[in-house]
Short mmCIF file of C-alpha atoms in Angstrom, two decimals:
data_model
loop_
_atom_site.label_atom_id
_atom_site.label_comp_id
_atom_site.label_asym_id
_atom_site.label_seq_id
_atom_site.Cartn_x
_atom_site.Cartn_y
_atom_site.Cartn_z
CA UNK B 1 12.72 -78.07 -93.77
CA UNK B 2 14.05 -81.38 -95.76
CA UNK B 3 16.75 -83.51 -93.94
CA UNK B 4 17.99 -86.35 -95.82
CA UNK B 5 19.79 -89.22 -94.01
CA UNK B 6 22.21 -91.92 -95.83
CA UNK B 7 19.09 -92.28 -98.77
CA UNK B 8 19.76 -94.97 -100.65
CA UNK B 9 17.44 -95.97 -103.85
CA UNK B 10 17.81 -99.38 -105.98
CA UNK B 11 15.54 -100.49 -108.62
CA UNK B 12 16.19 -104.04 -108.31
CA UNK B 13 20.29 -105.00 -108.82
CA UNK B 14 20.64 -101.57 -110.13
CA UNK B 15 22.16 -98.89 -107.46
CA UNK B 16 20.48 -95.73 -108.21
CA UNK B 17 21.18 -93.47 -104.67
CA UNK B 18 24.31 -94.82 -102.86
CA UNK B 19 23.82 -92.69 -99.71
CA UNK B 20 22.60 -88.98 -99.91
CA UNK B 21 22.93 -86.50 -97.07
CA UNK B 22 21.57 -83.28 -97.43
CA UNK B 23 19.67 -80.67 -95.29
CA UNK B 24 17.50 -78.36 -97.49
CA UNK B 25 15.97 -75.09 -95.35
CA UNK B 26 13.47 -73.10 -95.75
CA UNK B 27 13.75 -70.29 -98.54
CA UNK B 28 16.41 -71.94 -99.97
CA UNK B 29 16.57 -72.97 -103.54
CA UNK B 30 18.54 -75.95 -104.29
CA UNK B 31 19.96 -76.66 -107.67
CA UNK B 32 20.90 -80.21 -108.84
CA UNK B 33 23.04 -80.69 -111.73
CA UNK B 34 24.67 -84.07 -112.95
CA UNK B 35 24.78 -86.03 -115.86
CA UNK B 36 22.19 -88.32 -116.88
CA UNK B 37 21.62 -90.91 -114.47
CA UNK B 38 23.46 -89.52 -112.14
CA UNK B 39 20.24 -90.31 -109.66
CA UNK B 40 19.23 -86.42 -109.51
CA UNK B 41 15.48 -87.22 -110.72
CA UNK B 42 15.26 -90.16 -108.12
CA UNK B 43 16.66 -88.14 -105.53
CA UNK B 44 13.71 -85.60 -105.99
CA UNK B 45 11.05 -88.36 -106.86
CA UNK B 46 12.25 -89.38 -102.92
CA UNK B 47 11.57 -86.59 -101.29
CA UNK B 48 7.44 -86.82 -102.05
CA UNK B 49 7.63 -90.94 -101.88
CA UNK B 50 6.55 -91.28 -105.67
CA UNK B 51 9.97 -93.65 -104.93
CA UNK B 52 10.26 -95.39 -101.65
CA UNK B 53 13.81 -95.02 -100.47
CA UNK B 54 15.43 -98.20 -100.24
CA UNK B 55 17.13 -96.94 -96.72
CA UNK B 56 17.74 -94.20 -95.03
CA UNK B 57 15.55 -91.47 -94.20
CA UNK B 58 14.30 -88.43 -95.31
CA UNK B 59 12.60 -85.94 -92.50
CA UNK B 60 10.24 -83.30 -93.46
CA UNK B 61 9.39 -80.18 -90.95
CA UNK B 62 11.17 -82.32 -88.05
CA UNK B 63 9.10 -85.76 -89.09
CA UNK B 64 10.45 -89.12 -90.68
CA UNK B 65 8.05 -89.69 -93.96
CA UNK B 66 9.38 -92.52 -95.60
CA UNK B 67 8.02 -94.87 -92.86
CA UNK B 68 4.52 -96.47 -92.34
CA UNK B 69 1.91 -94.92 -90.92
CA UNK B 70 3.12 -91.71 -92.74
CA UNK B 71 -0.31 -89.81 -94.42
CA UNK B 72 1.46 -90.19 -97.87
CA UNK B 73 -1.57 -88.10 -99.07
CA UNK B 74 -1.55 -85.08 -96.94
CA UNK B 75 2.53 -84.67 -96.94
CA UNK B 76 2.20 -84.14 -100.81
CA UNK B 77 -0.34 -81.48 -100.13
CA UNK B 78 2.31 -79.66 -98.50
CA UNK B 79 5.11 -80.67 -101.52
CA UNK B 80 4.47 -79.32 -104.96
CA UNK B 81 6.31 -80.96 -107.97
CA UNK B 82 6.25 -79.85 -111.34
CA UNK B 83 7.65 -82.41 -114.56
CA UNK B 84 9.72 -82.35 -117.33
CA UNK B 85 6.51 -83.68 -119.46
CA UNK B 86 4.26 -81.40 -117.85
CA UNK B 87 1.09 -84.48 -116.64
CA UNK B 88 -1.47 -81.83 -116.95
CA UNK B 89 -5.11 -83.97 -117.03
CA UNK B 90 -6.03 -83.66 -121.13
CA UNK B 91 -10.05 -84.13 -119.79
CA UNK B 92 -9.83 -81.02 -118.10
CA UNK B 93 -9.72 -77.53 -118.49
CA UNK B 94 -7.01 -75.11 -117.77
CA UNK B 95 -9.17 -74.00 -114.73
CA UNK B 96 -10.28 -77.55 -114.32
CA UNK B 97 -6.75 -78.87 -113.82
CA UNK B 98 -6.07 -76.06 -111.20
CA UNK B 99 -9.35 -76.41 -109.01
CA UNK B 100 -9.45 -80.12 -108.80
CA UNK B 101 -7.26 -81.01 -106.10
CA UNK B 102 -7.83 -77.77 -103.42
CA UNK B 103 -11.92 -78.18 -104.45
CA UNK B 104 -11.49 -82.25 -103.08
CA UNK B 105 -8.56 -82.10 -100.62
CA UNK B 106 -8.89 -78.51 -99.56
CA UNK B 107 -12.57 -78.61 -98.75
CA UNK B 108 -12.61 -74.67 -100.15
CA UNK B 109 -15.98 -73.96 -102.45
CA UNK B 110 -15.05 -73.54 -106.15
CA UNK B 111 -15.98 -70.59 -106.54
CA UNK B 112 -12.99 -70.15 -103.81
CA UNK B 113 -10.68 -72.24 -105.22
CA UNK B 114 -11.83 -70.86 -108.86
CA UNK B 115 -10.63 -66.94 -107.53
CA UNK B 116 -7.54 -68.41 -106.24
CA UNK B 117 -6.63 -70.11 -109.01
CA UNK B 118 -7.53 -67.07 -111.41
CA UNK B 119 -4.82 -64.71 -109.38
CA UNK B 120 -2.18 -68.02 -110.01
CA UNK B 121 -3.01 -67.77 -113.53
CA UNK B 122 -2.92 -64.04 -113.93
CA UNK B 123 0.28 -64.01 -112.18
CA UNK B 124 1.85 -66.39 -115.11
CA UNK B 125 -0.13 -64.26 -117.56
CA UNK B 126 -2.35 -67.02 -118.73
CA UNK B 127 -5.54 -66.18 -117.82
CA UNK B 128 -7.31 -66.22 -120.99
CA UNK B 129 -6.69 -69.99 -120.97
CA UNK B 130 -8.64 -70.26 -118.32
CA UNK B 131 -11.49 -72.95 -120.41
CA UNK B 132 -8.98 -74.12 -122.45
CA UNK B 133 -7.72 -77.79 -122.87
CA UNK B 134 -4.30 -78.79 -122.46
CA UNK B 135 -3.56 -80.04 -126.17
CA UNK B 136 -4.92 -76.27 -127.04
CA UNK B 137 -1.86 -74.98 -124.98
CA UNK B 138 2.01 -74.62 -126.21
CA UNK B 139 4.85 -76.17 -124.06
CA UNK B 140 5.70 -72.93 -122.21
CA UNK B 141 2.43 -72.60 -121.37
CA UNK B 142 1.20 -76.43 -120.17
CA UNK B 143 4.15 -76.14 -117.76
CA UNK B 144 3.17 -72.77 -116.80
CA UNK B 145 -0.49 -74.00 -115.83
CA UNK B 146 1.46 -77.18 -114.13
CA UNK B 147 3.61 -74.68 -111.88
CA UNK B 148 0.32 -72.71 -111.66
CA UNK B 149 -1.43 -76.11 -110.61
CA UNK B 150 1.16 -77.20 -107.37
CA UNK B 151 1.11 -73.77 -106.35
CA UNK B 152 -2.73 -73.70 -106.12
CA UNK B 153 -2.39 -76.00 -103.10
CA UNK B 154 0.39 -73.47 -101.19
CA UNK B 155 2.71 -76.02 -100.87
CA UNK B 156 5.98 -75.38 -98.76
CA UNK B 157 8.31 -76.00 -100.96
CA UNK B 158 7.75 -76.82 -105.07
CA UNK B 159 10.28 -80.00 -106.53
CA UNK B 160 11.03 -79.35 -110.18
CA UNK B 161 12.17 -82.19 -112.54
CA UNK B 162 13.56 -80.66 -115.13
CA UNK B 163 10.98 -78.74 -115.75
CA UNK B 164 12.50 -77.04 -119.32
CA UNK B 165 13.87 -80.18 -120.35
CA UNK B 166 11.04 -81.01 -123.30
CA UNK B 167 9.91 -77.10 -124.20
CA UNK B 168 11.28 -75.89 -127.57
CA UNK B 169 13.92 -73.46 -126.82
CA UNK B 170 12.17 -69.98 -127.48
CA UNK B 171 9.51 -71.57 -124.43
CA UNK B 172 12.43 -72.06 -121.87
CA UNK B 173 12.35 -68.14 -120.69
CA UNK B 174 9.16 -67.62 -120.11
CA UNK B 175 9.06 -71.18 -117.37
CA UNK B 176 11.89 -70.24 -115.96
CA UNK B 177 10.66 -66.26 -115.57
CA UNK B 178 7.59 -67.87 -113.76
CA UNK B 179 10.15 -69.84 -111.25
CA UNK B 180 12.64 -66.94 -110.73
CA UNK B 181 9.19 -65.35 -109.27
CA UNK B 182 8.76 -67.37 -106.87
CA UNK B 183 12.39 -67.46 -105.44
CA UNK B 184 12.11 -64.22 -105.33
CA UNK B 185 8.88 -64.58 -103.20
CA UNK B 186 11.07 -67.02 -100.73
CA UNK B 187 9.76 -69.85 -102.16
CA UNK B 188 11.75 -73.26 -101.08
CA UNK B 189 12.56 -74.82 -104.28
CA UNK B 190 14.50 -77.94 -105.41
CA UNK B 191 15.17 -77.83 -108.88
CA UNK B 192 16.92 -80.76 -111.11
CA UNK B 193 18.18 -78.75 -114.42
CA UNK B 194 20.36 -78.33 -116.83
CA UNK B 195 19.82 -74.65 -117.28
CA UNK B 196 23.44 -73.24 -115.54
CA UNK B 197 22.39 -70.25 -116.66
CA UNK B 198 19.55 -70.41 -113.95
CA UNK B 199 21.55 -72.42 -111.64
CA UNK B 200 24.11 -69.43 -111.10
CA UNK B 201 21.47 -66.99 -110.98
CA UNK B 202 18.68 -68.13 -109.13
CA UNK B 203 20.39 -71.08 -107.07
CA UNK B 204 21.23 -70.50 -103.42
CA UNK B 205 22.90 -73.48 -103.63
CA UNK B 206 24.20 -76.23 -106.49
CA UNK B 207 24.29 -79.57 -105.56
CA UNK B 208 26.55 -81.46 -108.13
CA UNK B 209 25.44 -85.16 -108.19
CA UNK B 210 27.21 -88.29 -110.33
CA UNK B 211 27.08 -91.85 -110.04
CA UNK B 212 24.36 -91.77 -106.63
CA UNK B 213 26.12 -89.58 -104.91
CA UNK B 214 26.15 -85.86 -103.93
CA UNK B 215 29.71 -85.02 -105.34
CA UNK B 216 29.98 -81.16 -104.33
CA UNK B 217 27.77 -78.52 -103.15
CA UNK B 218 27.95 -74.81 -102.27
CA UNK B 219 26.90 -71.48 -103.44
CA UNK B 220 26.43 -71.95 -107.36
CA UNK B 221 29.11 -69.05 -108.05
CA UNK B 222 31.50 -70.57 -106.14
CA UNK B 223 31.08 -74.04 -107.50
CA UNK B 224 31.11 -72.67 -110.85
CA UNK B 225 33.66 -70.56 -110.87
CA UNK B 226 36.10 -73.01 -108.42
CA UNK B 227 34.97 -76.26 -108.68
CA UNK B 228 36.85 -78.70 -105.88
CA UNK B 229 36.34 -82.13 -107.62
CA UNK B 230 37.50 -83.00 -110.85
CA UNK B 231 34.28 -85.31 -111.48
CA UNK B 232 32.78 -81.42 -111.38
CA UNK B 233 35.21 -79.79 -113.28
CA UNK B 234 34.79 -82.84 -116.12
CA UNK B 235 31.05 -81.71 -116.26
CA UNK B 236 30.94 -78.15 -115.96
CA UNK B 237 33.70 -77.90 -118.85
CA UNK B 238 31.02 -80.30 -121.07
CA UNK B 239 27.85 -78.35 -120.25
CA UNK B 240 29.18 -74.70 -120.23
CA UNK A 1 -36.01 -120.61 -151.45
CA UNK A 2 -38.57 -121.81 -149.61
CA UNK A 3 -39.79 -119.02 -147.01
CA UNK A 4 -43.50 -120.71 -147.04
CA UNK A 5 -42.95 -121.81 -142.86
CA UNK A 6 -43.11 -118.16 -142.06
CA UNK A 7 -46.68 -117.41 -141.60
CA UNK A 8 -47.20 -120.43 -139.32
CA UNK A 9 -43.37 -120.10 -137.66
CA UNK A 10 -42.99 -116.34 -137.52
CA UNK A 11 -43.49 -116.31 -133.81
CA UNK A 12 -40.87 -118.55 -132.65
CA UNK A 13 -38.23 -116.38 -134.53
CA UNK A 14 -39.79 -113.25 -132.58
CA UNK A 15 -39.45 -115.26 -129.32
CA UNK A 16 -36.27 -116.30 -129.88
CA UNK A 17 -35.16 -113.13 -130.68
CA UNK A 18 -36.59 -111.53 -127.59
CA UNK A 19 -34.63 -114.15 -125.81
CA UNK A 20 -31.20 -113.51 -127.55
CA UNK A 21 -32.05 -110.06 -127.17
CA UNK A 22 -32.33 -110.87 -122.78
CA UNK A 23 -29.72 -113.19 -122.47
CA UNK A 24 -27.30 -110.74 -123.77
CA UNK A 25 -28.20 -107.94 -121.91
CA UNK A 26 -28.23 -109.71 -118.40
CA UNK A 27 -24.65 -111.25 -119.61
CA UNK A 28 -23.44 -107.92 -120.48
CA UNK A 29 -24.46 -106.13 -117.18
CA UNK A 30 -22.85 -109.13 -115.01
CA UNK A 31 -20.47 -109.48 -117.29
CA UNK A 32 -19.23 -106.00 -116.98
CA UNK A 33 -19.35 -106.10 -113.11
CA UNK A 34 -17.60 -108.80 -113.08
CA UNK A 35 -15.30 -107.75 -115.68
CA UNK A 36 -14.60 -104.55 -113.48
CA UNK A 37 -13.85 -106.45 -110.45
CA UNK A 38 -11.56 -108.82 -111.69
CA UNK A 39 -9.28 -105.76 -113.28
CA UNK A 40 -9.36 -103.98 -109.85
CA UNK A 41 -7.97 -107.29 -108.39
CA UNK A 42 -5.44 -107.48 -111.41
CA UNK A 43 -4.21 -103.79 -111.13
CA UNK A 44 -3.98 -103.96 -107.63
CA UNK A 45 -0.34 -104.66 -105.61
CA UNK A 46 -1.91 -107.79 -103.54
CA UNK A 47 -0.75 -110.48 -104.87
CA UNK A 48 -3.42 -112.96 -104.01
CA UNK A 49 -6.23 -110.99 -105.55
CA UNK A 50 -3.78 -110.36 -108.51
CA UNK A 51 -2.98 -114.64 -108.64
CA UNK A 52 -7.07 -115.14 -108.44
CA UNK A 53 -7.82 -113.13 -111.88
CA UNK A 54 -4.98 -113.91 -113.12
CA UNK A 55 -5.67 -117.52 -113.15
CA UNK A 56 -9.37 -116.47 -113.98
CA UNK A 57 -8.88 -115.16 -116.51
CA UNK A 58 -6.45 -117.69 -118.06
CA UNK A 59 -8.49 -120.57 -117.58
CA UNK A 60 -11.82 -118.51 -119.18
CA UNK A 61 -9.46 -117.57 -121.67
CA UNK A 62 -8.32 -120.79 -122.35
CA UNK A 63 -11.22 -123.25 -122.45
CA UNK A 64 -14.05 -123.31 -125.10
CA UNK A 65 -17.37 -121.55 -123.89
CA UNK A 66 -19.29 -124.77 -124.97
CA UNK A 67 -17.43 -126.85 -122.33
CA UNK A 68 -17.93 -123.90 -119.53
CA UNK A 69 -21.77 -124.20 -120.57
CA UNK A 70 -21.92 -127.78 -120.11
CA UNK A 71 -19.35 -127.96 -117.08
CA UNK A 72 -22.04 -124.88 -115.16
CA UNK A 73 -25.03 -126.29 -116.74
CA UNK A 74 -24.59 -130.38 -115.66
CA UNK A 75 -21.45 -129.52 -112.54
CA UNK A 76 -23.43 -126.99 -110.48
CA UNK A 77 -26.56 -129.13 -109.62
CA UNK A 78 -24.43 -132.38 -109.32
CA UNK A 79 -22.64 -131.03 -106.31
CA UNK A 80 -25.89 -129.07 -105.23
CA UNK A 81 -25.95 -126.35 -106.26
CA UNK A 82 -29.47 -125.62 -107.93
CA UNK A 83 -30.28 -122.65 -110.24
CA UNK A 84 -33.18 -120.45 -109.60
CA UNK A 85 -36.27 -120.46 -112.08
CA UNK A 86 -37.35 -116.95 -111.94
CA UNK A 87 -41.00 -116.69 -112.98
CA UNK A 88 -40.37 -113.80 -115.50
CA UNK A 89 -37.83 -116.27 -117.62
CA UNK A 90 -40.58 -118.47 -118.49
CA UNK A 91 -40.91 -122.21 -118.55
CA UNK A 92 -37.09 -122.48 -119.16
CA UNK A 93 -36.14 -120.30 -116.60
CA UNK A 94 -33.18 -123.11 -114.76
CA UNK A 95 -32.11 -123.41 -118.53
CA UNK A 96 -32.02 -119.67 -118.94
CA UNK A 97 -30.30 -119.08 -115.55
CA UNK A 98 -27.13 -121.47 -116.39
CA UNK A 99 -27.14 -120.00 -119.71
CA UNK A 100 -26.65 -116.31 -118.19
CA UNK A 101 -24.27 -117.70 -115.70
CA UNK A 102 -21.85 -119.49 -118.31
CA UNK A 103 -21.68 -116.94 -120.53
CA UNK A 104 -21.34 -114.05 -117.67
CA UNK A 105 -18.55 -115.70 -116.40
CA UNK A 106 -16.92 -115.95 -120.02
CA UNK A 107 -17.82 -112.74 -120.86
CA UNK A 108 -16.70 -111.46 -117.60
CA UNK A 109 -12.91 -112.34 -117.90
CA UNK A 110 -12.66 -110.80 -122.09
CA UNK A 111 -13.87 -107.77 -120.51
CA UNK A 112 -11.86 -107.55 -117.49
CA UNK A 113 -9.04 -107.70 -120.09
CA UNK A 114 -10.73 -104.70 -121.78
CA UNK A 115 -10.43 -102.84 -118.92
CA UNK A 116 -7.34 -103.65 -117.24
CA UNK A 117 -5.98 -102.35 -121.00
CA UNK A 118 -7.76 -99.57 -120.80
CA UNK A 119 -6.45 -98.15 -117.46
CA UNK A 120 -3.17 -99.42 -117.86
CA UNK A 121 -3.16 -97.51 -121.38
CA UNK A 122 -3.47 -94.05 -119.15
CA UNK A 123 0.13 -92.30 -119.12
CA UNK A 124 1.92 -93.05 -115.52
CA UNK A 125 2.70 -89.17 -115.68
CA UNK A 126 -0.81 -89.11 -114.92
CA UNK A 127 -1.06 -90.81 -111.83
CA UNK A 128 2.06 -89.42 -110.64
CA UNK A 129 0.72 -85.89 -111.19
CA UNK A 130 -2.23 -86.88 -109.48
CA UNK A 131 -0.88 -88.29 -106.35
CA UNK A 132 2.21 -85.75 -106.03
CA UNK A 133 -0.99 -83.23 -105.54
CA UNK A 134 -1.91 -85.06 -102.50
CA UNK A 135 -5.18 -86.88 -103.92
CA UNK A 136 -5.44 -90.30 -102.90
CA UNK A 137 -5.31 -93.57 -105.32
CA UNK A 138 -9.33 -93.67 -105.11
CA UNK A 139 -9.56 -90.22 -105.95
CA UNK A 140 -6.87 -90.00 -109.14
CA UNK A 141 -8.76 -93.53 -110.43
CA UNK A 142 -11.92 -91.80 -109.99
CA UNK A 143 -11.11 -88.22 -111.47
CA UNK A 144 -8.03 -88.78 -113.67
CA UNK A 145 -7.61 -92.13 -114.71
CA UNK A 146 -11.06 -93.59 -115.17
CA UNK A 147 -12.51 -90.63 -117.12
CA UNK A 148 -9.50 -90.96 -119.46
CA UNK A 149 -9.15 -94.85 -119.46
CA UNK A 150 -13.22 -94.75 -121.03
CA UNK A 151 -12.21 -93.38 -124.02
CA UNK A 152 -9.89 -96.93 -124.32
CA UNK A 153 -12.19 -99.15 -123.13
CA UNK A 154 -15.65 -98.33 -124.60
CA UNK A 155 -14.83 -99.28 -128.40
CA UNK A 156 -13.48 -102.62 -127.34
CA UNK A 157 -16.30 -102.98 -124.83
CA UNK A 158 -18.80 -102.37 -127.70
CA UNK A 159 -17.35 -105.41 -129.23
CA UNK A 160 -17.69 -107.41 -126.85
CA UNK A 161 -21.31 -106.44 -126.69
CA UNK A 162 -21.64 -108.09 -130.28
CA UNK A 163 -19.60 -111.01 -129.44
CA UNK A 164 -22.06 -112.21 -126.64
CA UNK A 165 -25.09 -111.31 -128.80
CA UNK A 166 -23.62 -114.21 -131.27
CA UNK A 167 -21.88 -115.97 -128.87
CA UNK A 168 -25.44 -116.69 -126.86
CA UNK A 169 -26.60 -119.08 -129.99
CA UNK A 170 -24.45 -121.48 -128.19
CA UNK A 171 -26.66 -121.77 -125.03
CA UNK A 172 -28.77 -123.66 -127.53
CA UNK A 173 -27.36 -126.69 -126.77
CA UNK A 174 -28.66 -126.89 -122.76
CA UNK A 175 -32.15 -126.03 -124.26
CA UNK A 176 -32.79 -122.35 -124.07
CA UNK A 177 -35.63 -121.28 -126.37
CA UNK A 178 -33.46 -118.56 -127.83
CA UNK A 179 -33.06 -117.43 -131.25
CA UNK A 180 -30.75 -120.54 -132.40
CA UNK A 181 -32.93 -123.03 -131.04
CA UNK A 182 -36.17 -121.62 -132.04
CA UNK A 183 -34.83 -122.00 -135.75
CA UNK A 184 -33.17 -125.41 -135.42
CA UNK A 185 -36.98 -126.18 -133.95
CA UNK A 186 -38.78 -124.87 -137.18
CA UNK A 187 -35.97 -127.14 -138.86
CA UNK A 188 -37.41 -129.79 -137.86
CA UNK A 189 -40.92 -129.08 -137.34
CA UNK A 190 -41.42 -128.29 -141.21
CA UNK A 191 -38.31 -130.48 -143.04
CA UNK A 192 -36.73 -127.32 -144.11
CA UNK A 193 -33.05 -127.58 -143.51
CA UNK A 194 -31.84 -124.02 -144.92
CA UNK A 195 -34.16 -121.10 -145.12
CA UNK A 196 -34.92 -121.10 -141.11
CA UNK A 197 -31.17 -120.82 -140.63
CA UNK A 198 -31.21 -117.79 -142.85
CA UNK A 199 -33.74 -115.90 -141.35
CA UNK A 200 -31.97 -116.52 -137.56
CA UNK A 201 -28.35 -115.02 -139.28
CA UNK A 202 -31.00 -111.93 -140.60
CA UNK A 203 -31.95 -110.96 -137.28
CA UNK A 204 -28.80 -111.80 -135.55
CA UNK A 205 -27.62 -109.79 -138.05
CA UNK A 206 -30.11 -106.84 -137.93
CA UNK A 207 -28.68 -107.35 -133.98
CA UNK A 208 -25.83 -106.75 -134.02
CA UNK A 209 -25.42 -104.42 -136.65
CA UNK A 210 -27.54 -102.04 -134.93
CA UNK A 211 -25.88 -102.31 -131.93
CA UNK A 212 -22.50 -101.17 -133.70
CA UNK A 213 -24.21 -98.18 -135.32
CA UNK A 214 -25.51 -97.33 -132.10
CA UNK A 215 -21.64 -97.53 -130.23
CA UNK A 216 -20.19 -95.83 -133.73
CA UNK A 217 -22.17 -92.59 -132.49
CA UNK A 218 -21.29 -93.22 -129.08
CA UNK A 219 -18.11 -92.86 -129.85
CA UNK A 220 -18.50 -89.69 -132.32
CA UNK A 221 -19.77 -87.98 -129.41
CA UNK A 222 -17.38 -89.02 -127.38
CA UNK A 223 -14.18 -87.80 -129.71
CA UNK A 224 -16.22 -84.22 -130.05
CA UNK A 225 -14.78 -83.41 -126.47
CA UNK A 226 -11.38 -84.26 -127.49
#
């Protein structure tokens, strides 16, 4: 579904991505660990172009995006992405947030996209916020409504950046439920974390990263249990 | 005090008023466009649109408004270019033309600054959000950014508002019956240096003033949807 060919990301003299390789298929859902600034973020901010690779490619359903003439707009359609500090619109309402971009890009009437997005929402277990504002909303639930939000477009796959890295830690459950709910429903997910926890459990596959570079990758037990590398090893004893 | 001119003079501080009162709103509604334009060009990624405000707005920003008058008011017709004396403007209307001009184009780079603030104040998480959904940059300035970047830029833009109202006296000096002149007139008309003076800072005053009571509600209603 995702190829990714020799990527390579700098942000001026700084080398973020020194040459990532990865094929991510559909159903799958991809882990990324790493320590900070290990270039996992950047590697997922790639795949939608809200960072233009440097070099290299990446290819999405069989089709090189990071080139011009690419229809930025409608690949993103198609690629949901949920963030660590949730970017729900504060002007809108719950409902609001949800409807806007199927109402303008999906050319579906509201009151469609209003009955789609009310099954999203009951599906999380949020909708009584439906006419609620975002600042009314805890953590748990603003990145609930921002999973809720991708997902009202049907994406093929959903790119999480750390998605539980800013929710207190009695929130964390109830975001990651919502996500272990859709990899159960075969969603294709690529999800940069630091909950192992999840990673072990959910993951189809880990994808250790340090220093721009995909260090180690296999199925999370495995990896966990046996890590090859001892650049893994170093970090797994630290985080676990 | 001596407030004896009024009966015979009263009418040439409501004219002047009345033409303080026009030559700010036509500066403020060119002013604005203009204002608007120039941030577009200084937000966006060419770099030739972003050089022209840029140096725009420096050189606005950087020379007195009383040299700008004089430089529009005396330059434009010396290398032909001639203002138009709409009827509605009066006798004065070349006068009052230049004087809307000069202080558009002023006015036009402080509030292009306003605005450029204002957007650029919106979290990027915003925009990113926004465009990761698949809506286009048009579409997240229309429905995201601008609706959020108002709430930034109205206050300051208010002030502005008030600036050009007392910035206009200045178009005095190129002849424009507005309120400064009309008092600096009844000056000298009746040998009374002071008291005319005090009645133009009244109503510029009673101007202004109620302009800023009228923006302070503006902006209650405004916070009520926060």
């Amino acid at each position: 579904m995702i190829e990714v060919k020799g990527l390579v990301k700098d942000f001026g003299k700084l080398k973020v991505l020194k040459g990532i390789d990865t094929h991510v298929k559909k159903g799958e859902v991809v882990v990324v660990i790493g320590p900070s600034g290990s270039g996992k973020s950047t590697f997922l901010r790639c795949l939608n172009l809200l960072e233009e690779p440097t070099a290299g490619e990446v290819i999405f359903e069989g089709k090189k995006i990071n080139e011009k003439g690419t229809d930025i707009d409608l690949l993103r359609q198609n690629i949901g992405m949920v963030f660590q500090l949730f970017n729900l619109f504060p002007h809108m309402t719950v409902l609001e947030n949800i409807t806007l971009a199927p109402i303008k890009l999906k050319k579906i009437s509201r009151e469609e996209a209003q009955k789609i997005a009310m099954d999203l929402l009951n599906q999380v277990g949020l909708e009584d916020k439906a006419e609620a504002y975002p600042n009314q909303l805890s953590g748990g639930q603003k990145q609930r409504i921002a999973i809720v939000r991708a997902l009202a477009m049907s994406p093929g796959v959903m790119l999480f950046d750390e998605p539980t890295s800013s929710l207190d830690p009695e929130m964390v459950g109830e975001v990651l439920e919502v996500m272990r709910e859709l990899a159960r429903d075969e969603m294709t997910m690529i999800v940069v974390t630091h909950e192992m926890g999840f990673a072990r459990e959910v993951g189809t596959r880990l994808m250790f990263m340090d220093d721009g570079k995909i260090v180690e990758e296999g199925i999370p037990k495995e990896v966990f249990d046996n890590p090859q590398h001892q650049r893994t090893k170093d970090f797994l004893r630290k985080v676990l | 005090m001596n407030f004896s001119f009024l009966p015979k003079y009263y009418n040439f501080f409501i004219i002047g008023a009345k033409n303080t009162v026009l030559l700010a709103v036509f500066t403020v509604i060119l002013g604005v466009v203009l204002g608007v334009i120039l941030a577009l060009m200084k937000i966006s990624r060419n770099k030739i649109l972003n050089f022209i405000s840029t140096t725009y707005i420096e050189v606005i920003r950087g020379t007195p408004l009383l040299v700008q008058i004089f430089i529009i008011y005396y330059g434009l017709p010396a290398i032909g270019i001639n203002f138009p004396a709409p009827a509605f403007l009066g006798e004065y209307g070349e006068e009052f033309v230049a004087g809307i001009v000069a202080l558009s184009i002023n006015s036009g780079a402080y509030v292009a600054e306003i605005i450029r603030s204002g957007i650029q104040s919106v979290d990027k998480g915003q925009t990113e959000a926004s465009r990761s959904l698949g809506l286009s940059y048009k579409a997240t300035m229309r429905y995201i950014i601008i609706p959020q970047a108002l709430k930034n830029i109205l206050p300051a833009l208010g002030n502005e508002f008030i600036v050009v109202i007392k910035e206009s006296s200045i178009v005095s000096v190129i002849g424009i019956h507005e309120l400064m002149y009309n008092a600096n007139t009844v000056r000298g008309n009746t040998f009374i240096p002071l008291e005319p003076l005090l009645i133009a800072a009244a109503i510029y005053f009673i101007l202004t003033f109620t302009l800023s009571k009228f923006l302070g509600i503006a902006e209650r209603r405004m916070s009520v949807s926060d």
